[in-house]
Coordinates of C-alpha atoms in Angstrom, one line a residue:
X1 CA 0.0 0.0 0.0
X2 CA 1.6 3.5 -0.8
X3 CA 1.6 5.9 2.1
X4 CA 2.9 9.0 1.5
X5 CA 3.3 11.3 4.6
X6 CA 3.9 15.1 4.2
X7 CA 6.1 17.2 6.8
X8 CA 7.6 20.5 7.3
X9 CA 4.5 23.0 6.9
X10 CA 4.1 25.6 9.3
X11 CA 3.6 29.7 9.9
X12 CA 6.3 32.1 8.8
X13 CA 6.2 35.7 7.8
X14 CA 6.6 37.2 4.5
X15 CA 9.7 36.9 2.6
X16 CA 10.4 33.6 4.5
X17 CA 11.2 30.2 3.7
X18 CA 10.2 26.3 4.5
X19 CA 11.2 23.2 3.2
X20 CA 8.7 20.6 2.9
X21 CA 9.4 16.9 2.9
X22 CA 7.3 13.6 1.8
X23 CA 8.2 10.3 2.6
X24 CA 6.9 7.9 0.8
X25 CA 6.7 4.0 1.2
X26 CA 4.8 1.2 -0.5
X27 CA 6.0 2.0 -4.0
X28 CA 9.1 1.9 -6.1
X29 CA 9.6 5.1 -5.5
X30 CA 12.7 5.9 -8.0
X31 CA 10.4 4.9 -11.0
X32 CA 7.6 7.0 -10.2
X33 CA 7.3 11.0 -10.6
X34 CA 6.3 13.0 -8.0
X35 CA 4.7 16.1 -7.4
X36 CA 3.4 19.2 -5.0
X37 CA -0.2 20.1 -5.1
X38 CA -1.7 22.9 -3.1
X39 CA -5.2 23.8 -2.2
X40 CA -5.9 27.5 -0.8
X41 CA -9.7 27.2 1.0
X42 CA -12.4 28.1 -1.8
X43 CA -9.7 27.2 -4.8
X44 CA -9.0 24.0 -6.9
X45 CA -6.4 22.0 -6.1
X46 CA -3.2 23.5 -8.0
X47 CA -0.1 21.4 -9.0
X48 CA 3.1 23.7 -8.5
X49 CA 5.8 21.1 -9.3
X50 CA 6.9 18.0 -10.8
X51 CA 9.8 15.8 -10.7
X52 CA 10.0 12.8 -13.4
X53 CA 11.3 9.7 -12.2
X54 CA 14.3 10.8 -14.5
X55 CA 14.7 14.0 -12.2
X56 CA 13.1 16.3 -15.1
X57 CA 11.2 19.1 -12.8
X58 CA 8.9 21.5 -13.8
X59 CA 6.7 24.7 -12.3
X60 CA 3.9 26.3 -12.3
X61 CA 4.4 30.1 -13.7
X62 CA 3.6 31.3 -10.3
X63 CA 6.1 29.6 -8.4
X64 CA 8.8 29.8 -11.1
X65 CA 12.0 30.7 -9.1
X66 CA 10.9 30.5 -6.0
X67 CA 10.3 26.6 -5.9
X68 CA 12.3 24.0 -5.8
X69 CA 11.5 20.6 -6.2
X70 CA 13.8 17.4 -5.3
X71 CA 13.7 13.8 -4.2
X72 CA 16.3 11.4 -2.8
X73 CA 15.8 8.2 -3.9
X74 CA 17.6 6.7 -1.6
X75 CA 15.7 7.8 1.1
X76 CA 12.7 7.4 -0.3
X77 CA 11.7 11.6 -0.2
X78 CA 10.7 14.0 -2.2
X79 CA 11.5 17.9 -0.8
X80 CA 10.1 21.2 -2.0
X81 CA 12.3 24.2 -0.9
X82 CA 10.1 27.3 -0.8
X83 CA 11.3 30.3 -0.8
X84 CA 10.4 34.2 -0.8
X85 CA 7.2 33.4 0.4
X86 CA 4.1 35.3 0.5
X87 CA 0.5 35.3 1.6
X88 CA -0.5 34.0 -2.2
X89 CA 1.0 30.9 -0.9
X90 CA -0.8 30.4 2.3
X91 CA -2.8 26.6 1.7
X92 CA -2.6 23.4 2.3
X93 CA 0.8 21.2 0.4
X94 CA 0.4 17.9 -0.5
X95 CA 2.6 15.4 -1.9
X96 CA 1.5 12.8 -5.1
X97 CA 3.0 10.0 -6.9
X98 CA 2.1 9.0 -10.0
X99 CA 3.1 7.1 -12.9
X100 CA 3.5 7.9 -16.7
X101 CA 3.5 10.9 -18.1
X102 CA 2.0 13.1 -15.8
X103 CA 1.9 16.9 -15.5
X104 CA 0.4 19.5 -13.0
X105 CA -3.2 18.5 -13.4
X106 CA -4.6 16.9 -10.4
X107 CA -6.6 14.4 -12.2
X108 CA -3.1 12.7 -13.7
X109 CA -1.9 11.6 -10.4
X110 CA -2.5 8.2 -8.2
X111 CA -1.5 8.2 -4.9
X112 CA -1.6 11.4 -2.3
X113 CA -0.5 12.1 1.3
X114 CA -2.9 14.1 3.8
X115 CA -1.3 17.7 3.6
X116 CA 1.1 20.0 5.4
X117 CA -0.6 23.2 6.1
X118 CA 1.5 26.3 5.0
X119 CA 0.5 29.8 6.5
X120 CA 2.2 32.8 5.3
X121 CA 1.5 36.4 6.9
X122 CA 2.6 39.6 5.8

């Protein structure tokens, strides 16, 4: 069964950083991409990166170099480094795996963990 368990939210002012982690287990997790999702209260479910299984990443235009998504395979974890953050970015984060070629639409993705809530105040 793949669990994937999010870690690392929390409250931080503007301009601030936070790097969130997902472990995952249950899956062979260097053949699998992964991504971040985030969901702000009253909004859709957003993707805001991707990492292939190869280590090919890619963004969402409004986290563009400010986000930064990695995994370890090793370790079985997949990080997102966010930085300069704002109030824009206050929801909750959660981590997906999925297999194929999937991009930053919800729908694409198989397995997600319960969230790490990210509060941002300016």
């Amino acid at each position: 069964q793949v669990q994937l368990v999010e870690s690392g939210g929390g409250s931080v002012q503007a301009g601030g950083s936070l790097r969130l982690s997902c472990a995952a287990s249950g899956l062979s997790f260097n053949r699998y991409s992964m991504a971040w999702f985030r969901q702000a209260p009253g909004k859709e479910r957003e993707g805001v990166a991707v990492i292939s299984a190869f280590g090919a990443t890619r963004y969402a235009t409004s986290v563009k170099g400010r986000f930064t998504i990695s995994k370890d395979n090793a370790k079985n974890t997949l990080s997102l480094q966010i930085d300069s953050l704002n109030p824009e970015d206050t929801a909750m984060y959660y981590c997906a795996a999925g297999t194929g070629n999937v991009g930053l639409g919800p729908s694409e993705w198989h397995h997600w963990g319960q969230g790490t809530q990210v509060t941002v105040s300016s």
